[in-house]
Amino acid sequence: MNLRSSVDIITEWDIVAARQLGRNEAKEVGFGTVDQARITTAISELARNIYLYAGKGNIEIKQIAEGNLKGLLVIASDKGPGIPDVRKVMEDGYTTSGGLGAGLPGVKRLMDEFKIDTVVGEGTTISATKWLR
Ligand SMILES: Nc1ncnc2c1ncn2[C@@H]1O[C@H](COP(=O)(O)OP(=O)(O)OP(=O)(O)O)[C@@H](O)[C@H]1O
Ligand SMILES: [Mg+2]
């Protein structure tokens, strides 16, 4: 099983669309309402960061399976400015925009696996997985 679907993030409305897609996919995998909320919150934060810092990008949502474990993989990618100091952005309260700086640390807490690949001047790809328990 390797179903995927994606939403281009160009306008603020696309953030809502990505969130809705995430909820549908999470339901389909079998996540309960609490995990559905965790996943949709994570997607919102990633999509909002794309919109704010990269201008545009993409949220891809994949139903995944490893052995008899099922899960959902969220891949947020953009060709924006990249993140110069990944360690810093993972500290609670670090922001370059006057936000709360809670977004990325929050996404890491809400999901089971979390990875940032970023190159300054080229873009950012953030992958986050939630496993169904
Ligand atoms: N896709 C991205 N491209 C470039 N920089 C990013 C991207 N996502 C996050 N950042 C940088 O990482 C910082 C921290 O992001 P994070 O989401 O944790 O906090 P925030 O967006 O500043 O505030 P909050 O999400 O709480 O409103 C941002 O201020 C921004 O500088
Ligand atoms: Mg943010």
PDB file of C-alpha atoms and ligand atoms in Angstrom:
ATOM      1  CA  MET A   1       0.000   0.000   0.000  1.00  0.00           C
ATOM      2  CA  ASN A   2       1.451   3.316  -0.990  1.00  0.00           C
ATOM      3  CA  LEU A   3      -1.332   5.799  -1.602  1.00  0.00           C
ATOM      4  CA  ARG A   4      -0.336   9.407  -2.002  1.00  0.00           C
ATOM      5  CA  SER A   5      -2.024  12.698  -2.528  1.00  0.00           C
ATOM      6  CA  SER A   6      -0.832  16.260  -2.395  1.00  0.00           C
ATOM      7  CA  VAL A   7      -1.830  19.907  -2.223  1.00  0.00           C
ATOM      8  CA  ASP A   8       0.150  22.795  -3.668  1.00  0.00           C
ATOM      9  CA  ILE A   9       0.461  25.597  -1.131  1.00  0.00           C
ATOM     10  CA  ILE A  10       0.112  28.911  -2.923  1.00  0.00           C
ATOM     11  CA  THR A  11      -2.609  30.837  -1.119  1.00  0.00           C
ATOM     12  CA  GLU A  12      -3.767  30.820   2.489  1.00  0.00           C
ATOM     13  CA  TRP A  13      -6.789  28.731   1.459  1.00  0.00           C
ATOM     14  CA  ASP A  14      -4.489  25.918   0.414  1.00  0.00           C
ATOM     15  CA  ILE A  15      -3.481  25.568   4.067  1.00  0.00           C
ATOM     16  CA  VAL A  16      -7.102  24.686   4.846  1.00  0.00           C
ATOM     17  CA  ALA A  17      -7.204  22.269   1.898  1.00  0.00           C
ATOM     18  CA  ALA A  18      -4.030  20.494   3.078  1.00  0.00           C
ATOM     19  CA  ARG A  19      -5.513  20.198   6.534  1.00  0.00           C
ATOM     20  CA  GLN A  20      -8.715  18.659   5.174  1.00  0.00           C
ATOM     21  CA  LEU A  21      -6.814  16.223   2.989  1.00  0.00           C
ATOM     22  CA  GLY A  22      -4.766  15.228   6.040  1.00  0.00           C
ATOM     23  CA  ARG A  23      -7.892  14.586   8.080  1.00  0.00           C
ATOM     24  CA  ASN A  24      -9.419  12.413   5.359  1.00  0.00           C
ATOM     25  CA  GLU A  25      -6.241  10.392   4.922  1.00  0.00           C
ATOM     26  CA  ALA A  26      -5.816  10.001   8.682  1.00  0.00           C
ATOM     27  CA  LYS A  27      -9.410   8.742   8.990  1.00  0.00           C
ATOM     28  CA  GLU A  28      -8.828   6.307   6.143  1.00  0.00           C
ATOM     29  CA  VAL A  29      -5.752   4.854   7.864  1.00  0.00           C
ATOM     30  CA  GLY A  30      -7.845   4.402  11.011  1.00  0.00           C
ATOM     31  CA  PHE A  31      -6.521   7.102  13.341  1.00  0.00           C
ATOM     32  CA  GLY A  32      -8.847   8.189  16.143  1.00  0.00           C
ATOM     33  CA  THR A  33     -10.012  11.773  16.541  1.00  0.00           C
ATOM     34  CA  VAL A  34      -7.154  12.774  18.876  1.00  0.00           C
ATOM     35  CA  ASP A  35      -4.460  11.584  16.470  1.00  0.00           C
ATOM     36  CA  GLN A  36      -6.408  13.088  13.556  1.00  0.00           C
ATOM     37  CA  ALA A  37      -6.189  16.426  15.369  1.00  0.00           C
ATOM     38  CA  ARG A  38      -2.455  15.980  16.021  1.00  0.00           C
ATOM     39  CA  ILE A  39      -1.838  15.216  12.351  1.00  0.00           C
ATOM     40  CA  THR A  40      -3.954  18.087  11.032  1.00  0.00           C
ATOM     41  CA  THR A  41      -2.311  20.532  13.434  1.00  0.00           C
ATOM     42  CA  ALA A  42       1.131  19.396  12.251  1.00  0.00           C
ATOM     43  CA  ILE A  43       0.067  19.802   8.607  1.00  0.00           C
ATOM     44  CA  SER A  44      -1.283  23.310   9.309  1.00  0.00           C
ATOM     45  CA  GLU A  45       1.989  24.398  10.887  1.00  0.00           C
ATOM     46  CA  LEU A  46       4.087  23.025   8.025  1.00  0.00           C
ATOM     47  CA  ALA A  47       1.797  24.517   5.375  1.00  0.00           C
ATOM     48  CA  ARG A  48       1.738  27.874   7.148  1.00  0.00           C
ATOM     49  CA  ASN A  49       5.527  27.942   7.285  1.00  0.00           C
ATOM     50  CA  ILE A  50       5.683  27.238   3.543  1.00  0.00           C
ATOM     51  CA  TYR A  51       3.230  30.055   2.879  1.00  0.00           C
ATOM     52  CA  LEU A  52       5.033  32.517   5.178  1.00  0.00           C
ATOM     53  CA  TYR A  53       8.700  31.775   4.535  1.00  0.00           C
ATOM     54  CA  ALA A  54       8.929  30.127   1.122  1.00  0.00           C
ATOM     55  CA  GLY A  55       5.923  31.724  -0.590  1.00  0.00           C
ATOM     56  CA  LYS A  56       4.854  28.449  -2.163  1.00  0.00           C
ATOM     57  CA  GLY A  57       5.472  24.736  -1.978  1.00  0.00           C
ATOM     58  CA  ASN A  58       3.725  21.431  -1.591  1.00  0.00           C
ATOM     59  CA  ILE A  59       2.271  19.160   1.070  1.00  0.00           C
ATOM     60  CA  GLU A  60       2.265  15.495   0.183  1.00  0.00           C
ATOM     61  CA  ILE A  61       0.442  12.950   2.305  1.00  0.00           C
ATOM     62  CA  LYS A  62       1.228   9.259   1.955  1.00  0.00           C
ATOM     63  CA  GLN A  63      -0.376   6.275   3.585  1.00  0.00           C
ATOM     64  CA  ILE A  64       2.496   3.985   4.455  1.00  0.00           C
ATOM     65  CA  ALA A  65       2.974   0.491   5.849  1.00  0.00           C
ATOM     66  CA  GLU A  66       5.968  -1.215   7.417  1.00  0.00           C
ATOM     67  CA  GLY A  67       5.340  -4.837   8.284  1.00  0.00           C
ATOM     68  CA  ASN A  68       1.919  -4.730   9.902  1.00  0.00           C
ATOM     69  CA  LEU A  69       2.388  -1.143  11.088  1.00  0.00           C
ATOM     70  CA  LYS A  70       0.292   1.432   9.270  1.00  0.00           C
ATOM     71  CA  GLY A  71       0.989   5.121   9.275  1.00  0.00           C
ATOM     72  CA  LEU A  72       0.807   8.470   7.601  1.00  0.00           C
ATOM     73  CA  LEU A  73       3.788  10.320   6.164  1.00  0.00           C
ATOM     74  CA  VAL A  74       3.582  14.076   5.620  1.00  0.00           C
ATOM     75  CA  ILE A  75       6.174  15.664   3.345  1.00  0.00           C
ATOM     76  CA  ALA A  76       6.303  19.474   3.241  1.00  0.00           C
ATOM     77  CA  SER A  77       8.608  20.744   0.522  1.00  0.00           C
ATOM     78  CA  ASP A  78       9.495  24.101  -0.918  1.00  0.00           C
ATOM     79  CA  LYS A  79      12.137  25.815  -3.010  1.00  0.00           C
ATOM     80  CA  GLY A  80      12.298  28.777  -0.643  1.00  0.00           C
ATOM     81  CA  PRO A  81      15.272  30.352   1.164  1.00  0.00           C
ATOM     82  CA  GLY A  82      16.113  27.296   3.277  1.00  0.00           C
ATOM     83  CA  ILE A  83      16.863  27.340   6.999  1.00  0.00           C
ATOM     84  CA  PRO A  84      20.378  28.476   7.980  1.00  0.00           C
ATOM     85  CA  ASP A  85      20.398  27.046  11.506  1.00  0.00           C
ATOM     86  CA  VAL A  86      18.235  23.956  11.900  1.00  0.00           C
ATOM     87  CA  ARG A  87      19.202  23.473  15.552  1.00  0.00           C
ATOM     88  CA  LYS A  88      18.000  26.940  16.418  1.00  0.00           C
ATOM     89  CA  VAL A  89      14.594  26.560  14.776  1.00  0.00           C
ATOM     90  CA  MET A  90      14.016  23.414  16.851  1.00  0.00           C
ATOM     91  CA  GLU A  91      14.327  25.444  20.060  1.00  0.00           C
ATOM     92  CA  ASP A  92      10.979  26.465  21.509  1.00  0.00           C
ATOM     93  CA  GLY A  93      10.392  30.159  20.950  1.00  0.00           C
ATOM     94  CA  TYR A  94      12.813  30.701  18.068  1.00  0.00           C
ATOM     95  CA  THR A  95      11.161  32.782  15.366  1.00  0.00           C
ATOM     96  CA  THR A  96      12.253  35.143  12.607  1.00  0.00           C
ATOM     97  CA  SER A  97       8.767  36.503  12.072  1.00  0.00           C
ATOM     98  CA  GLY A  98       7.499  37.489  15.500  1.00  0.00           C
ATOM     99  CA  GLY A  99       5.477  34.269  15.691  1.00  0.00           C
ATOM    100  CA  LEU A 100       5.459  32.076  18.778  1.00  0.00           C
ATOM    101  CA  GLY A 101       8.274  29.959  17.401  1.00  0.00           C
ATOM    102  CA  ALA A 102       6.273  26.951  18.510  1.00  0.00           C
ATOM    103  CA  GLY A 103       5.522  25.539  15.071  1.00  0.00           C
ATOM    104  CA  LEU A 104       8.367  23.159  14.281  1.00  0.00           C
ATOM    105  CA  PRO A 105       9.046  21.967  17.857  1.00  0.00           C
ATOM    106  CA  GLY A 106       5.280  21.420  18.081  1.00  0.00           C
ATOM    107  CA  VAL A 107       5.199  19.351  14.893  1.00  0.00           C
ATOM    108  CA  LYS A 108       8.031  17.205  16.247  1.00  0.00           C
ATOM    109  CA  ARG A 109       6.114  16.571  19.472  1.00  0.00           C
ATOM    110  CA  LEU A 110       2.844  15.797  17.677  1.00  0.00           C
ATOM    111  CA  MET A 111       4.338  13.261  15.274  1.00  0.00           C
ATOM    112  CA  ASP A 112       6.457  10.100  15.870  1.00  0.00           C
ATOM    113  CA  GLU A 113       9.251  10.767  13.392  1.00  0.00           C
ATOM    114  CA  PHE A 114      10.489  14.124  12.172  1.00  0.00           C
ATOM    115  CA  LYS A 115      13.256  15.117   9.777  1.00  0.00           C
ATOM    116  CA  ILE A 116      14.376  18.407   8.223  1.00  0.00           C
ATOM    117  CA  ASP A 117      16.405  18.511   5.013  1.00  0.00           C
ATOM    118  CA  THR A 118      17.278  22.044   4.070  1.00  0.00           C
ATOM    119  CA  VAL A 119      19.830  23.843   1.921  1.00  0.00           C
ATOM    120  CA  VAL A 120      20.173  27.616   2.107  1.00  0.00           C
ATOM    121  CA  GLY A 121      19.203  29.125  -1.228  1.00  0.00           C
ATOM    122  CA  GLU A 122      17.637  25.887  -2.454  1.00  0.00           C
ATOM    123  CA  GLY A 123      14.759  24.993  -0.182  1.00  0.00           C
ATOM    124  CA  THR A 124      13.421  22.851   2.596  1.00  0.00           C
ATOM    125  CA  THR A 125      11.851  19.420   2.876  1.00  0.00           C
ATOM    126  CA  ILE A 126      10.344  18.367   6.180  1.00  0.00           C
ATOM    127  CA  SER A 127       9.109  14.795   6.636  1.00  0.00           C
ATOM    128  CA  ALA A 128       6.969  13.735   9.570  1.00  0.00           C
ATOM    129  CA  THR A 129       5.423  10.333  10.234  1.00  0.00           C
ATOM    130  CA  LYS A 130       2.697   9.184  12.597  1.00  0.00           C
ATOM    131  CA  TRP A 131       2.266   5.465  13.253  1.00  0.00           C
ATOM    132  CA  LEU A 132      -1.083   3.907  14.068  1.00  0.00           C
ATOM    133  CA  ARG A 133      -0.922   2.152  17.428  1.00  0.00           C
TER     134      ARG A 133
HETATM  135  N1  LIG B   1       9.811  26.273   5.041  1.00  0.00           N
HETATM  136  C1  LIG B   1      10.634  27.155   5.626  1.00  0.00           C
HETATM  137  N2  LIG B   1      11.530  27.858   4.875  1.00  0.00           N
HETATM  138  C2  LIG B   1      12.378  28.737   5.458  1.00  0.00           C
HETATM  139  N3  LIG B   1      12.397  29.029   6.778  1.00  0.00           N
HETATM  140  C3  LIG B   1      11.527  28.372   7.575  1.00  0.00           C
HETATM  141  C4  LIG B   1      10.597  27.412   7.050  1.00  0.00           C
HETATM  142  N4  LIG B   1       9.864  26.915   8.080  1.00  0.00           N
HETATM  143  C5  LIG B   1      10.321  27.544   9.181  1.00  0.00           C
HETATM  144  N5  LIG B   1      11.308  28.426   8.891  1.00  0.00           N
HETATM  145  C6  LIG B   1      12.087  29.262   9.846  1.00  0.00           C
HETATM  146  O1  LIG B   1      12.036  28.611  11.111  1.00  0.00           O
HETATM  147  C7  LIG B   1      11.550  29.511  12.103  1.00  0.00           C
HETATM  148  C8  LIG B   1      10.791  28.736  13.149  1.00  0.00           C
HETATM  149  O2  LIG B   1       9.578  28.183  12.584  1.00  0.00           O
HETATM  150  P1  LIG B   1       8.377  27.826  13.560  1.00  0.00           P
HETATM  151  O3  LIG B   1       7.231  27.355  12.737  1.00  0.00           O
HETATM  152  O4  LIG B   1       8.912  26.911  14.616  1.00  0.00           O
HETATM  153  O5  LIG B   1       8.035  29.214  14.263  1.00  0.00           O
HETATM  154  P2  LIG B   1       7.329  30.506  13.621  1.00  0.00           P
HETATM  155  O6  LIG B   1       6.710  30.158  12.295  1.00  0.00           O
HETATM  156  O7  LIG B   1       8.338  31.618  13.613  1.00  0.00           O
HETATM  157  O8  LIG B   1       6.211  30.832  14.690  1.00  0.00           O
HETATM  158  P3  LIG B   1       4.816  30.017  14.894  1.00  0.00           P
HETATM  159  O9  LIG B   1       4.845  28.808  13.977  1.00  0.00           O
HETATM  160  O10 LIG B   1       4.799  29.625  16.338  1.00  0.00           O
HETATM  161  O11 LIG B   1       3.769  31.010  14.530  1.00  0.00           O
HETATM  162  C9  LIG B   1      10.739  30.537  11.344  1.00  0.00           C
HETATM  163  O12 LIG B   1      10.668  31.763  12.047  1.00  0.00           O
HETATM  164  C10 LIG B   1      11.511  30.650  10.039  1.00  0.00           C
HETATM  165  O13 LIG B   1      12.617  31.521  10.177  1.00  0.00           O
HETATM  166 MG    MG B   2       5.512  28.450  12.029  1.00  0.00          MG
END
